[in-house]
């Protein structure tokens, strides 16, 4: 004789139907790991961005210096920015450029950080002074540009 088929009730056993997805603890561990990694990576990233933007300012200052020498070869004194055909801000707009005290002997170029670049506290102001054949580089957090020689070299990448 044949036995009747047994119908088993549905089981909610986890071994029979493995759950899909993550537990809350696993998600919290992932969030913690991402938090630690981002707290380490963000300062390095923002430092690199500040350095890159500073390079734009250095390039703009060197361009003005070349334009000044070209202008001076044809005129009795150095020029203002307007005479050189430049605006006060390089294309990146992270620094404002100014020429201070142009004369027949020299001039001072000053770059002041603007916008988010002002967070670059050690190199917020860059100053290039040309007096005759002497060129001096200075940098600082304020317009006094009073960084030490080591910090100054770091700002100017000398």
PDB file of C-alpha atoms in Angstrom:
ATOM      1  CA  UNK A   1       0.000   0.000   0.000  1.00  0.00           C
ATOM      2  CA  UNK A   2       1.148   3.405  -0.684  1.00  0.00           C
ATOM      3  CA  UNK A   3       1.482   5.927   2.021  1.00  0.00           C
ATOM      4  CA  UNK A   4      -0.071   9.347   1.660  1.00  0.00           C
ATOM      5  CA  UNK A   5       2.313  12.179   0.789  1.00  0.00           C
ATOM      6  CA  UNK A   6       3.278  14.321   3.706  1.00  0.00           C
ATOM      7  CA  UNK A   7       3.134  18.013   3.285  1.00  0.00           C
ATOM      8  CA  UNK A   8       5.568  19.759   5.579  1.00  0.00           C
ATOM      9  CA  UNK A   9       4.649  23.141   6.962  1.00  0.00           C
ATOM     10  CA  UNK A  10       6.847  25.997   5.732  1.00  0.00           C
ATOM     11  CA  UNK A  11       9.875  26.421   7.928  1.00  0.00           C
ATOM     12  CA  UNK A  12      11.351  29.739   8.916  1.00  0.00           C
ATOM     13  CA  UNK A  13      14.680  28.159   9.696  1.00  0.00           C
ATOM     14  CA  UNK A  14      17.597  30.448   8.767  1.00  0.00           C
ATOM     15  CA  UNK A  15      19.634  27.509   7.572  1.00  0.00           C
ATOM     16  CA  UNK A  16      17.109  26.624   4.919  1.00  0.00           C
ATOM     17  CA  UNK A  17      16.640  30.178   3.550  1.00  0.00           C
ATOM     18  CA  UNK A  18      19.789  32.247   4.103  1.00  0.00           C
ATOM     19  CA  UNK A  19      19.039  35.930   4.593  1.00  0.00           C
ATOM     20  CA  UNK A  20      20.250  38.410   2.053  1.00  0.00           C
ATOM     21  CA  UNK A  21      21.733  41.810   2.843  1.00  0.00           C
ATOM     22  CA  UNK A  22      23.741  43.235   5.706  1.00  0.00           C
ATOM     23  CA  UNK A  23      23.069  43.404   9.371  1.00  0.00           C
ATOM     24  CA  UNK A  24      22.960  46.709  11.167  1.00  0.00           C
ATOM     25  CA  UNK A  25      26.265  45.947  12.886  1.00  0.00           C
ATOM     26  CA  UNK A  26      27.991  45.291   9.562  1.00  0.00           C
ATOM     27  CA  UNK A  27      26.680  48.573   8.169  1.00  0.00           C
ATOM     28  CA  UNK A  28      27.836  50.488  11.244  1.00  0.00           C
ATOM     29  CA  UNK A  29      31.320  48.965  10.934  1.00  0.00           C
ATOM     30  CA  UNK A  30      31.452  50.100   7.289  1.00  0.00           C
ATOM     31  CA  UNK A  31      30.352  53.607   8.244  1.00  0.00           C
ATOM     32  CA  UNK A  32      33.025  53.750  10.968  1.00  0.00           C
ATOM     33  CA  UNK A  33      35.764  52.577   8.577  1.00  0.00           C
ATOM     34  CA  UNK A  34      34.711  55.142   5.954  1.00  0.00           C
ATOM     35  CA  UNK A  35      34.699  57.857   8.624  1.00  0.00           C
ATOM     36  CA  UNK A  36      38.232  57.013   9.751  1.00  0.00           C
ATOM     37  CA  UNK A  37      39.551  56.866   6.184  1.00  0.00           C
ATOM     38  CA  UNK A  38      37.948  60.163   5.216  1.00  0.00           C
ATOM     39  CA  UNK A  39      39.250  61.921   8.328  1.00  0.00           C
ATOM     40  CA  UNK A  40      42.756  60.900   7.287  1.00  0.00           C
ATOM     41  CA  UNK A  41      42.352  61.574   3.555  1.00  0.00           C
ATOM     42  CA  UNK A  42      40.567  64.951   3.610  1.00  0.00           C
ATOM     43  CA  UNK A  43      43.380  67.013   5.194  1.00  0.00           C
ATOM     44  CA  UNK A  44      45.883  65.568   2.725  1.00  0.00           C
ATOM     45  CA  UNK A  45      43.514  66.305  -0.152  1.00  0.00           C
ATOM     46  CA  UNK A  46      42.888  69.913   0.910  1.00  0.00           C
ATOM     47  CA  UNK A  47      46.623  70.481   1.420  1.00  0.00           C
ATOM     48  CA  UNK A  48      47.295  69.215  -2.093  1.00  0.00           C
ATOM     49  CA  UNK A  49      44.562  71.452  -3.514  1.00  0.00           C
ATOM     50  CA  UNK A  50      46.001  74.510  -1.733  1.00  0.00           C
ATOM     51  CA  UNK A  51      49.453  73.711  -3.098  1.00  0.00           C
ATOM     52  CA  UNK A  52      48.080  73.318  -6.622  1.00  0.00           C
ATOM     53  CA  UNK A  53      46.234  76.631  -6.423  1.00  0.00           C
ATOM     54  CA  UNK A  54      49.395  78.281  -5.092  1.00  0.00           C
ATOM     55  CA  UNK A  55      51.187  77.037  -8.219  1.00  0.00           C
ATOM     56  CA  UNK A  56      48.672  78.987 -10.289  1.00  0.00           C
ATOM     57  CA  UNK A  57      49.576  82.139  -8.357  1.00  0.00           C
ATOM     58  CA  UNK A  58      53.311  81.513  -8.785  1.00  0.00           C
ATOM     59  CA  UNK A  59      52.792  81.059 -12.504  1.00  0.00           C
ATOM     60  CA  UNK A  60      50.813  84.312 -12.699  1.00  0.00           C
ATOM     61  CA  UNK A  61      53.522  86.187 -10.766  1.00  0.00           C
ATOM     62  CA  UNK A  62      56.233  84.850 -13.068  1.00  0.00           C
ATOM     63  CA  UNK A  63      54.150  85.873 -16.091  1.00  0.00           C
ATOM     64  CA  UNK A  64      53.815  89.410 -14.720  1.00  0.00           C
ATOM     65  CA  UNK A  65      57.550  89.459 -14.047  1.00  0.00           C
ATOM     66  CA  UNK A  66      58.266  88.560 -17.684  1.00  0.00           C
ATOM     67  CA  UNK A  67      55.789  91.164 -18.939  1.00  0.00           C
ATOM     68  CA  UNK A  68      57.428  93.764 -16.672  1.00  0.00           C
ATOM     69  CA  UNK A  69      60.867  93.064 -18.106  1.00  0.00           C
ATOM     70  CA  UNK A  70      59.525  93.295 -21.652  1.00  0.00           C
ATOM     71  CA  UNK A  71      57.777  96.587 -20.810  1.00  0.00           C
ATOM     72  CA  UNK A  72      60.894  97.967 -19.077  1.00  0.00           C
ATOM     73  CA  UNK A  73      63.054  97.235 -22.125  1.00  0.00           C
ATOM     74  CA  UNK A  74      60.937  99.756 -24.063  1.00  0.00           C
ATOM     75  CA  UNK A  75      60.055 102.302 -21.323  1.00  0.00           C
ATOM     76  CA  UNK A  76      61.932 104.265 -18.633  1.00  0.00           C
ATOM     77  CA  UNK A  77      60.130 102.563 -15.727  1.00  0.00           C
ATOM     78  CA  UNK A  78      58.169  99.455 -14.827  1.00  0.00           C
ATOM     79  CA  UNK A  79      54.412  99.296 -15.451  1.00  0.00           C
ATOM     80  CA  UNK A  80      51.136  99.030 -13.592  1.00  0.00           C
ATOM     81  CA  UNK A  81      48.974  95.951 -14.245  1.00  0.00           C
ATOM     82  CA  UNK A  82      46.666  97.896 -16.543  1.00  0.00           C
ATOM     83  CA  UNK A  83      49.615  98.898 -18.747  1.00  0.00           C
ATOM     84  CA  UNK A  84      50.582  95.242 -19.072  1.00  0.00           C
ATOM     85  CA  UNK A  85      47.113  94.280 -20.258  1.00  0.00           C
ATOM     86  CA  UNK A  86      46.398  92.035 -17.296  1.00  0.00           C
ATOM     87  CA  UNK A  87      43.593  91.986 -14.788  1.00  0.00           C
ATOM     88  CA  UNK A  88      44.160  91.699 -11.066  1.00  0.00           C
ATOM     89  CA  UNK A  89      43.187  88.022 -10.915  1.00  0.00           C
ATOM     90  CA  UNK A  90      44.775  85.108 -12.751  1.00  0.00           C
ATOM     91  CA  UNK A  91      42.376  82.806 -14.640  1.00  0.00           C
ATOM     92  CA  UNK A  92      41.978  80.485 -11.632  1.00  0.00           C
ATOM     93  CA  UNK A  93      40.717  83.395  -9.465  1.00  0.00           C
ATOM     94  CA  UNK A  94      42.244  81.980  -6.267  1.00  0.00           C
ATOM     95  CA  UNK A  95      44.624  84.936  -5.834  1.00  0.00           C
ATOM     96  CA  UNK A  96      44.474  88.655  -6.532  1.00  0.00           C
ATOM     97  CA  UNK A  97      47.653  90.062  -8.090  1.00  0.00           C
ATOM     98  CA  UNK A  98      48.850  93.633  -7.538  1.00  0.00           C
ATOM     99  CA  UNK A  99      51.918  95.628  -8.537  1.00  0.00           C
ATOM    100  CA  UNK A 100      53.106  97.915  -5.762  1.00  0.00           C
ATOM    101  CA  UNK A 101      55.456 100.872  -6.233  1.00  0.00           C
ATOM    102  CA  UNK A 102      56.608 100.437  -9.835  1.00  0.00           C
ATOM    103  CA  UNK A 103      59.607 102.663 -10.525  1.00  0.00           C
ATOM    104  CA  UNK A 104      62.609 102.764 -12.810  1.00  0.00           C
ATOM    105  CA  UNK A 105      64.594 100.562 -10.390  1.00  0.00           C
ATOM    106  CA  UNK A 106      62.059  97.880  -9.521  1.00  0.00           C
ATOM    107  CA  UNK A 107      58.625  96.886  -8.322  1.00  0.00           C
ATOM    108  CA  UNK A 108      56.820  94.635  -5.861  1.00  0.00           C
ATOM    109  CA  UNK A 109      54.373  91.939  -6.948  1.00  0.00           C
ATOM    110  CA  UNK A 110      51.860  90.875  -4.336  1.00  0.00           C
ATOM    111  CA  UNK A 111      49.461  87.916  -4.549  1.00  0.00           C
ATOM    112  CA  UNK A 112      46.706  87.690  -1.923  1.00  0.00           C
ATOM    113  CA  UNK A 113      44.618  84.538  -1.546  1.00  0.00           C
ATOM    114  CA  UNK A 114      40.882  84.838  -2.126  1.00  0.00           C
ATOM    115  CA  UNK A 115      37.915  82.563  -1.497  1.00  0.00           C
ATOM    116  CA  UNK A 116      38.661  79.031  -0.356  1.00  0.00           C
ATOM    117  CA  UNK A 117      42.403  79.580  -0.857  1.00  0.00           C
ATOM    118  CA  UNK A 118      42.431  81.760   2.274  1.00  0.00           C
ATOM    119  CA  UNK A 119      42.481  78.500   4.253  1.00  0.00           C
ATOM    120  CA  UNK A 120      46.113  78.149   3.134  1.00  0.00           C
ATOM    121  CA  UNK A 121      47.161  80.129   6.202  1.00  0.00           C
ATOM    122  CA  UNK A 122      50.935  79.806   5.888  1.00  0.00           C
ATOM    123  CA  UNK A 123      51.084  80.991   2.284  1.00  0.00           C
ATOM    124  CA  UNK A 124      48.087  83.313   2.087  1.00  0.00           C
ATOM    125  CA  UNK A 125      50.229  86.213   0.819  1.00  0.00           C
ATOM    126  CA  UNK A 126      53.079  85.918  -1.688  1.00  0.00           C
ATOM    127  CA  UNK A 127      55.404  88.818  -2.431  1.00  0.00           C
ATOM    128  CA  UNK A 128      58.081  89.090  -5.118  1.00  0.00           C
ATOM    129  CA  UNK A 129      60.336  92.147  -4.859  1.00  0.00           C
ATOM    130  CA  UNK A 130      62.573  93.240  -7.735  1.00  0.00           C
ATOM    131  CA  UNK A 131      65.201  95.901  -6.940  1.00  0.00           C
ATOM    132  CA  UNK A 132      67.709  96.339  -9.702  1.00  0.00           C
ATOM    133  CA  UNK A 133      69.193  92.907 -10.270  1.00  0.00           C
ATOM    134  CA  UNK A 134      68.054  91.542  -6.901  1.00  0.00           C
ATOM    135  CA  UNK A 135      64.911  89.428  -6.602  1.00  0.00           C
ATOM    136  CA  UNK A 136      63.494  88.509  -3.188  1.00  0.00           C
ATOM    137  CA  UNK A 137      60.690  86.095  -2.429  1.00  0.00           C
ATOM    138  CA  UNK A 138      58.521  86.407   0.683  1.00  0.00           C
ATOM    139  CA  UNK A 139      55.352  84.771   1.956  1.00  0.00           C
ATOM    140  CA  UNK A 140      53.182  84.757   5.030  1.00  0.00           C
ATOM    141  CA  UNK A 141      49.783  84.558   6.642  1.00  0.00           C
ATOM    142  CA  UNK A 142      49.440  88.353   6.617  1.00  0.00           C
ATOM    143  CA  UNK A 143      50.545  91.146   4.310  1.00  0.00           C
ATOM    144  CA  UNK A 144      53.686  91.438   6.438  1.00  0.00           C
ATOM    145  CA  UNK A 145      54.884  88.258   4.665  1.00  0.00           C
ATOM    146  CA  UNK A 146      57.075  87.298   7.602  1.00  0.00           C
ATOM    147  CA  UNK A 147      57.476  83.535   7.150  1.00  0.00           C
ATOM    148  CA  UNK A 148      60.726  81.874   8.156  1.00  0.00           C
ATOM    149  CA  UNK A 149      63.161  80.918   5.405  1.00  0.00           C
ATOM    150  CA  UNK A 150      62.055  77.258   5.486  1.00  0.00           C
ATOM    151  CA  UNK A 151      58.353  78.110   5.207  1.00  0.00           C
ATOM    152  CA  UNK A 152      59.126  80.691   2.566  1.00  0.00           C
ATOM    153  CA  UNK A 153      60.972  78.109   0.478  1.00  0.00           C
ATOM    154  CA  UNK A 154      58.034  75.741   0.892  1.00  0.00           C
ATOM    155  CA  UNK A 155      55.535  78.364  -0.280  1.00  0.00           C
ATOM    156  CA  UNK A 156      57.644  79.338  -3.282  1.00  0.00           C
ATOM    157  CA  UNK A 157      58.964  75.799  -3.894  1.00  0.00           C
ATOM    158  CA  UNK A 158      62.526  77.083  -4.083  1.00  0.00           C
TER     159      UNK A 158
END
